Amino acid sequence: MKEESEIRRRRSMRLKGYDYSGEGAYFITIVTDQRTELFGKIDNEKVNLNTFGQLVMQEWQRTESLRNNVILDQMIVMPNHLHGIIAIIESKGVLQYAPTKWISPSQTIGAIIRGFKAATASKINKLRKSPGQKVWQRNYYDHIIRNEEDLNNIRKYISENPFKWSLDRENPANL
C-alpha cells in the first residue's frame, strides 16, 4: 500500500476542468516502464519493430474498431514509446451504457489509453511468459490539439521522430 504522503505528492497531468470525454483531438505519448527499448530499434533513421512493437501498433489501430466514437490519425511506435493522434468524434460522456466485462463504460481519453495499455501489457507478457510484469510507465502525456496548425505541427513531429532519435529525451542513451 502506498504511503499517504506519496499519494498526496502525485499531481494530475490533465487540464483542470477539461472534459476528456468530449469531442476533440489529442496528441498522446505513452512510454515503456524504465524507458526500456521493448519494441525494436532505430537503424539508419528508420524504425524496425520487433514482435512486441508490431503488437503495439496493431492494438493501437484496433482502438478505432473497438470504439465507434474514435478516429485515429498519424502514429508511430518507437523503441520505447508511442506517439499517436486520437480524435473523439462523438461525445458519449462518461456513463453511456452499463459496464460489462469487456468494455469500459467510460469513453474518456484516459479510459481509452487505460484499455490500450492493459491489452498490450497482457499480450506482451503472455508472449514473454512473465505475467504481471510492467510494460508501461504509470501515466501518459496528452496534449489537446487546438487548431489545424497545431495538428500539422504534431503530424510533422511524429513523422520526423525516427530521424531525431539520437536527440530524443526518451532515448535511454541520452539519460
XYZ file of N, CA and C in Angstrom:
525
model
N 0.845 -1.183 0.000
C 0.000 0.000 0.000
C 0.886 1.240 0.000
N 0.553 2.213 -0.822
C 1.321 3.453 -0.912
C 1.089 4.287 0.336
N 2.170 4.948 0.759
C 2.038 5.842 1.893
C 1.208 7.050 1.493
N 0.496 7.597 2.479
C -0.382 8.740 2.214
C 0.402 9.916 1.638
N 1.619 10.177 2.122
C 2.404 11.311 1.628
C 2.786 11.119 0.164
N 3.053 9.878 -0.255
C 3.379 9.605 -1.652
C 2.171 9.843 -2.552
N 1.012 9.443 -2.100
C -0.209 9.639 -2.879
C -0.510 11.134 -3.010
N -0.317 11.902 -1.948
C -0.582 13.336 -1.983
C 0.354 14.065 -2.939
N 1.570 13.584 -3.125
C 2.537 14.246 -3.997
C 2.183 14.104 -5.471
N 1.439 13.092 -5.827
C 1.071 12.904 -7.230
C 0.190 14.054 -7.691
N 0.538 14.585 -8.836
C -0.279 15.641 -9.406
C -0.788 15.177 -10.751
N -2.011 15.502 -11.038
C -2.591 15.145 -12.317
C -1.946 15.965 -13.416
N -1.694 15.309 -14.537
C -1.146 15.992 -15.701
C -2.277 16.503 -16.600
N -3.509 16.177 -16.270
C -4.647 16.568 -17.101
C -4.992 18.037 -16.885
N -5.584 18.648 -17.911
C -6.018 20.041 -17.839
C -7.233 20.132 -16.918
N -7.097 20.891 -15.866
C -8.154 21.002 -14.861
C -9.432 21.550 -15.492
N -10.551 20.869 -15.256
C -11.845 21.305 -15.732
C -12.171 20.922 -17.171
N -11.245 20.280 -17.866
C -11.485 19.915 -19.266
C -12.208 18.573 -19.328
N -13.186 18.456 -20.228
C -13.960 17.224 -20.388
C -13.254 16.315 -21.393
N -12.528 15.332 -20.896
C -11.771 14.418 -21.751
C -12.648 13.357 -22.414
N -13.955 13.448 -22.251
C -14.862 12.575 -22.997
C -15.508 13.343 -24.142
N -15.239 14.634 -24.202
C -15.838 15.483 -25.223
C -15.138 15.362 -26.560
N -15.819 15.853 -27.588
C -15.260 15.819 -28.932
C -13.993 16.657 -28.969
N -12.982 16.124 -29.641
C -11.715 16.828 -29.752
C -10.617 15.880 -30.180
N -9.461 16.457 -30.497
C -8.305 15.669 -30.921
C -7.200 15.811 -29.883
N -6.462 14.736 -29.701
C -5.434 14.670 -28.658
C -4.161 14.047 -29.217
N -3.018 14.615 -28.825
C -1.712 14.025 -29.111
C -1.315 13.261 -27.864
N -1.036 11.974 -28.039
C -0.751 11.084 -26.911
C 0.665 10.530 -27.035
N 1.372 10.481 -25.917
C 2.663 9.797 -25.840
C 2.596 8.839 -24.661
N 2.930 7.578 -24.922
C 2.943 6.553 -23.875
C 4.340 5.938 -23.884
N 4.967 5.866 -22.711
C 6.363 5.435 -22.593
C 6.438 4.115 -21.827
N 7.369 3.264 -22.229
C 7.564 1.985 -21.544
C 8.139 2.205 -20.144
N 7.917 1.238 -19.291
C 8.465 1.248 -17.943
C 9.989 1.310 -18.019
N 10.576 2.215 -17.278
C 12.028 2.397 -17.223
C 12.633 2.773 -18.589
N 11.783 3.202 -19.514
C 12.210 3.565 -20.888
C 12.910 2.400 -21.602
N 12.534 1.192 -21.236
C 13.126 0.004 -21.844
C 12.806 -0.040 -23.331
N 13.812 -0.292 -24.136
C 13.624 -0.393 -25.586
C 13.028 -1.763 -25.898
N 11.734 -1.841 -25.768
C 10.996 -3.095 -25.834
C 10.430 -3.387 -27.229
N 10.308 -2.361 -28.063
C 9.549 -2.507 -29.307
C 10.381 -2.595 -30.581
N 11.680 -2.475 -30.486
C 12.519 -2.564 -31.678
C 13.698 -1.618 -31.585
N 14.254 -1.284 -32.737
C 15.450 -0.437 -32.815
C 15.280 0.589 -33.929
N 16.106 1.618 -33.868
C 16.212 2.584 -34.953
C 17.508 2.269 -35.691
N 17.405 1.970 -36.976
C 18.566 1.727 -37.828
C 18.488 2.662 -39.020
N 19.546 3.451 -39.202
C 19.583 4.403 -40.315
C 18.329 5.279 -40.346
N 17.959 5.787 -39.183
C 16.816 6.692 -39.014
C 15.486 6.069 -39.427
N 15.409 4.747 -39.362
C 14.180 4.025 -39.691
C 13.836 3.109 -38.521
N 12.555 3.048 -38.175
C 12.106 2.194 -37.083
C 11.972 0.761 -37.590
N 12.616 -0.161 -36.902
C 12.479 -1.591 -37.179
C 11.812 -2.225 -35.966
N 10.511 -2.469 -36.093
C 9.746 -3.011 -34.973
C 9.971 -4.505 -34.841
N 10.057 -4.960 -33.600
C 10.089 -6.395 -33.326
C 8.649 -6.871 -33.118
N 8.486 -8.088 -32.655
C 7.152 -8.658 -32.444
C 6.322 -7.812 -31.476
N 6.934 -7.333 -30.394
C 6.202 -6.517 -29.416
C 5.781 -5.186 -30.041
N 6.671 -4.576 -30.809
C 6.352 -3.311 -31.470
C 5.222 -3.463 -32.466
N 5.225 -4.545 -33.209
C 4.147 -4.802 -34.166
C 2.826 -5.041 -33.434
N 2.901 -5.740 -32.318
C 1.704 -5.970 -31.500
C 1.133 -4.644 -31.000
N 2.002 -3.741 -30.534
C 1.565 -2.429 -30.044
C 0.898 -1.642 -31.176
N 1.496 -1.657 -32.365
C 0.909 -0.942 -33.499
C -0.463 -1.513 -33.860
N -0.566 -2.820 -33.897
C -1.848 -3.458 -34.233
C -2.916 -3.143 -33.194
N -2.544 -3.163 -31.934
C -3.515 -2.880 -30.868
C -3.961 -1.422 -30.914
N -3.037 -0.509 -31.214
C -3.406 0.909 -31.345
C -4.413 1.066 -32.481
N -4.134 0.448 -33.618
C -5.024 0.539 -34.774
C -6.382 -0.104 -34.489
N -6.400 -1.097 -33.647
C -7.644 -1.768 -33.253
C -8.566 -0.869 -32.432
N -7.991 0.139 -31.784
C -8.758 1.059 -30.945
C -9.949 1.634 -31.700
N -9.735 1.975 -32.954
C -10.789 2.576 -33.772
C -11.957 1.611 -34.001
N -11.657 0.332 -34.170
C -12.742 -0.631 -34.390
C -13.453 -1.000 -33.085
N -12.786 -0.844 -31.960
C -13.396 -1.144 -30.662
C -14.304 -0.018 -30.166
N -14.030 1.190 -30.613
C -14.764 2.361 -30.119
C -15.250 3.166 -31.319
N -16.555 3.138 -31.563
C -17.095 3.770 -32.761
C -17.114 5.294 -32.691
N -16.677 5.883 -31.601
C -16.611 7.337 -31.493
C -15.179 7.867 -31.586
N -14.265 7.005 -32.056
C -12.847 7.360 -32.115
C -12.335 7.243 -33.541
N -11.536 8.229 -33.944
C -10.806 8.164 -35.203
C -9.330 8.342 -34.879
N -8.505 7.487 -35.461
C -7.067 7.587 -35.273
C -6.450 8.334 -36.447
N -5.449 9.100 -36.155
C -4.702 9.841 -37.164
C -3.290 9.264 -37.160
N -2.331 10.072 -37.429
C -0.942 9.628 -37.523
C -0.464 9.041 -36.195
N 0.418 8.048 -36.299
C 1.026 7.445 -35.106
C 2.359 6.842 -35.480
N 3.168 6.584 -34.466
C 4.425 5.878 -34.666
C 4.772 5.146 -33.380
N 5.290 3.937 -33.542
C 5.830 3.187 -32.414
C 7.345 3.317 -32.500
N 7.939 3.842 -31.455
C 9.388 3.993 -31.345
C 9.906 2.857 -30.459
N 11.227 2.732 -30.295
C 11.750 1.620 -29.486
C 11.194 1.526 -28.069
N 10.873 2.673 -27.445
C 10.379 2.624 -26.069
C 9.189 3.534 -25.794
N 8.554 3.997 -26.841
C 7.352 4.812 -26.654
C 6.523 4.834 -27.929
N 5.344 5.395 -27.769
C 4.428 5.513 -28.895
C 3.879 6.928 -28.902
N 3.780 7.504 -30.099
C 3.106 8.785 -30.291
C 1.899 8.519 -31.165
N 0.773 9.115 -30.840
C -0.400 8.964 -31.687
C -1.362 10.117 -31.526
N -2.123 10.341 -32.580
C -3.177 11.338 -32.555
C -4.497 10.584 -32.560
N -5.330 10.924 -31.604
C -6.618 10.257 -31.473
C -7.701 11.338 -31.353
N -8.796 11.133 -32.049
C -9.892 12.106 -32.006
C -11.161 11.423 -31.523
N -11.824 12.072 -30.594
C -13.165 11.648 -30.188
C -14.125 12.455 -31.052
N -14.914 11.771 -31.863
C -15.764 12.458 -32.832
C -17.207 12.587 -32.387
N -17.558 11.856 -31.356
C -18.916 11.932 -30.819
C -18.821 11.750 -29.318
N -19.250 12.755 -28.590
C -19.182 12.676 -27.139
C -20.252 11.723 -26.629
N -19.789 10.685 -25.937
C -20.735 9.741 -25.341
C -20.773 9.892 -23.828
N -19.962 10.805 -23.334
C -19.948 11.033 -21.898
C -19.247 9.922 -21.154
N -19.403 9.957 -19.861
C -18.690 9.014 -19.011
C -19.472 7.734 -18.769
N -20.766 7.795 -18.661
C -21.558 6.605 -18.349
C -22.685 6.420 -19.366
N -22.346 6.091 -20.606
C -23.377 5.981 -21.630
C -24.016 4.604 -21.699
N -23.451 3.604 -21.073
C -24.072 2.282 -21.026
C -23.539 1.525 -19.824
N -24.246 0.469 -19.489
C -23.862 -0.299 -18.304
C -22.519 -0.987 -18.534
N -21.676 -1.025 -17.527
C -20.376 -1.675 -17.692
C -20.523 -3.179 -17.932
N -19.629 -3.694 -18.729
C -19.579 -5.128 -18.974
C -18.177 -5.606 -18.662
N -17.973 -6.894 -18.795
C -16.657 -7.449 -18.504
C -15.605 -6.940 -19.495
N -15.996 -6.658 -20.736
C -15.021 -6.381 -21.791
C -14.928 -4.927 -22.212
N -15.907 -4.096 -21.912
C -15.917 -2.734 -22.427
C -16.030 -1.749 -21.276
N -15.149 -0.750 -21.283
C -15.198 0.287 -20.265
C -16.446 1.140 -20.459
N -17.140 1.483 -19.392
C -18.301 2.350 -19.530
C -17.895 3.789 -19.846
N -16.656 4.117 -19.675
C -16.189 5.470 -19.908
C -15.549 5.585 -21.287
N -15.791 6.680 -21.951
C -15.208 6.917 -23.269
C -14.237 8.098 -23.228
N -13.652 8.346 -22.086
C -12.666 9.413 -21.961
C -11.349 8.960 -22.576
N -10.486 9.926 -22.860
C -9.144 9.589 -23.343
C -8.451 8.682 -22.325
N -8.611 8.982 -21.052
C -7.994 8.156 -20.009
C -8.438 6.708 -20.075
N -9.723 6.482 -20.279
C -10.240 5.113 -20.367
C -9.722 4.408 -21.624
N -9.640 5.146 -22.715
C -9.130 4.566 -23.962
C -7.678 4.147 -23.791
N -6.863 5.017 -23.220
C -5.436 4.705 -23.019
C -5.284 3.576 -22.001
N -6.069 3.608 -20.947
C -6.019 2.543 -19.934
C -6.322 1.185 -20.566
N -7.352 1.115 -21.421
C -7.689 -0.129 -22.106
C -6.590 -0.582 -23.045
N -6.007 0.364 -23.780
C -4.906 0.054 -24.695
C -3.698 -0.497 -23.931
N -3.330 0.176 -22.847
C -2.168 -0.252 -22.071
C -2.400 -1.632 -21.447
N -3.589 -1.867 -20.939
C -3.898 -3.165 -20.326
C -3.840 -4.281 -21.371
N -4.425 -4.041 -22.541
C -4.443 -5.072 -23.588
C -3.039 -5.388 -24.090
N -2.241 -4.347 -24.341
C -0.885 -4.600 -24.853
C -0.006 -5.252 -23.791
N -0.112 -4.813 -22.550
C 0.697 -5.415 -21.485
C 0.356 -6.889 -21.325
N -0.922 -7.203 -21.352
C -1.346 -8.594 -21.213
C -0.786 -9.456 -22.351
N -0.894 -8.962 -23.572
C -0.420 -9.741 -24.736
C 1.102 -9.865 -24.754
N 1.801 -8.789 -24.423
C 3.267 -8.843 -24.386
C 3.727 -9.793 -23.293
N 3.127 -9.704 -22.108
C 3.534 -10.578 -21.008
C 3.216 -12.041 -21.279
N 2.153 -12.288 -22.034
C 1.841 -13.660 -22.417
C 2.935 -14.205 -23.349
N 3.385 -13.368 -24.285
C 4.439 -13.785 -25.214
C 5.773 -14.006 -24.510
N 6.085 -13.167 -23.545
C 7.371 -13.326 -22.851
C 7.250 -14.170 -21.584
N 6.074 -14.743 -21.401
C 5.813 -15.659 -20.277
C 6.194 -15.030 -18.927
N 5.738 -13.803 -18.747
C 6.013 -13.095 -17.495
C 4.782 -12.311 -17.057
N 3.767 -13.017 -16.559
C 2.533 -12.342 -16.165
C 2.782 -11.282 -15.097
N 2.127 -10.153 -15.269
C 2.202 -9.095 -14.267
C 3.394 -8.175 -14.378
N 4.324 -8.463 -15.277
C 5.494 -7.589 -15.414
C 5.064 -6.258 -16.029
N 5.614 -5.157 -15.525
C 5.244 -3.837 -16.033
C 5.756 -3.662 -17.458
N 4.911 -3.104 -18.298
C 5.284 -2.772 -19.669
C 5.353 -1.259 -19.820
N 4.385 -0.550 -19.251
C 4.247 0.883 -19.439
C 4.520 1.665 -18.154
N 4.950 2.929 -18.321
C 5.000 3.848 -17.187
C 3.579 4.074 -16.690
N 3.462 4.536 -15.466
C 2.160 4.711 -14.820
C 1.243 5.676 -15.570
N 1.750 6.724 -16.119
C 0.896 7.744 -16.703
C 1.120 7.820 -18.207
N 0.657 8.864 -18.830
C 0.890 9.133 -20.248
C 0.826 10.637 -20.425
N 1.364 11.109 -21.538
C 1.327 12.526 -21.849
C 0.204 12.777 -22.841
N -0.566 13.829 -22.623
C -1.557 14.215 -23.623
C -1.456 15.709 -23.876
N -1.793 16.077 -25.089
C -1.859 17.477 -25.488
C -3.156 17.646 -26.260
N -3.981 18.569 -25.855
C -5.233 18.838 -26.551
C -4.889 19.633 -27.811
N -5.239 19.093 -28.956
C -4.949 19.750 -30.228
C -6.000 20.827 -30.444
N -5.551 22.058 -30.581
C -6.464 23.193 -30.559
C -6.846 23.744 -31.932
N -6.027 23.488 -32.964
C -6.348 24.022 -34.286
C -5.560 23.257 -35.361
N -5.795 23.593 -36.604
C -5.181 22.907 -37.745
C -3.652 23.051 -37.739
N -3.159 24.221 -37.391
C -1.710 24.439 -37.345
C -1.068 23.533 -36.296
N -1.685 23.444 -35.137
C -1.215 22.568 -34.066
C -1.195 21.115 -34.553
N -2.279 20.700 -35.205
C -2.375 19.338 -35.738
C -1.257 19.060 -36.738
N -1.015 19.977 -37.655
C 0.025 19.782 -38.662
C 1.421 19.746 -38.055
N 1.668 20.572 -37.037
C 2.963 20.545 -36.345
C 3.181 19.207 -35.640
N 2.136 18.669 -35.046
C 2.245 17.385 -34.354
C 2.448 16.253 -35.361
N 1.744 16.286 -36.474
C 1.958 15.279 -37.523
C 3.403 15.291 -37.994
N 3.947 16.480 -38.169
C 5.352 16.612 -38.590
C 6.285 16.038 -37.519
N 6.015 16.372 -36.268
C 6.826 15.854 -35.159
C 6.821 14.326 -35.162
N 5.655 13.726 -35.342
C 5.538 12.269 -35.352
C 6.323 11.683 -36.523
N 6.161 12.235 -37.697
C 6.834 11.666 -38.870
C 8.346 11.836 -38.803
N 8.819 12.886 -38.134
C 10.263 13.123 -38.035
C 10.897 12.458 -36.826
N 10.115 11.836 -35.971
C 10.630 11.270 -34.730
C 11.789 10.287 -34.932
N 11.715 9.356 -35.890
C 12.849 8.431 -36.072
C 14.153 9.134 -36.474
N 14.051 10.231 -37.214
C 15.245 10.961 -37.641
C 15.927 11.660 -36.476
N 15.168 11.928 -35.423
C 15.681 12.666 -34.273
C 15.919 11.774 -33.052
N 15.907 10.460 -33.244
C 16.049 9.525 -32.134
C 17.317 9.782 -31.317
N 18.403 10.130 -31.988
C 19.661 10.347 -31.263
C 19.554 11.541 -30.306
N 18.581 12.429 -30.525
C 18.384 13.598 -29.664
C 17.176 13.453 -28.742
N 16.404 12.404 -28.929
C 15.123 12.227 -28.220
C 15.357 12.065 -26.721
N 14.552 12.771 -25.920
C 14.699 12.658 -24.463
C 14.238 11.296 -23.946
N 13.471 10.544 -24.737
C 13.059 9.198 -24.337
C 14.122 8.144 -24.680
N 15.136 8.540 -25.443
C 16.217 7.621 -25.811
C 17.092 7.382 -24.568
N 17.192 6.139 -24.111
C 17.981 5.851 -22.906
C 19.454 6.291 -23.024
N 19.961 6.378 -24.225
C 21.352 6.814 -24.415
C 21.536 8.282 -24.023
N 20.431 9.028 -23.922
C 20.515 10.448 -23.582
C 20.264 10.736 -22.115
N 20.123 9.719 -21.292
C 19.865 9.943 -19.861
C 21.129 10.225 -19.099
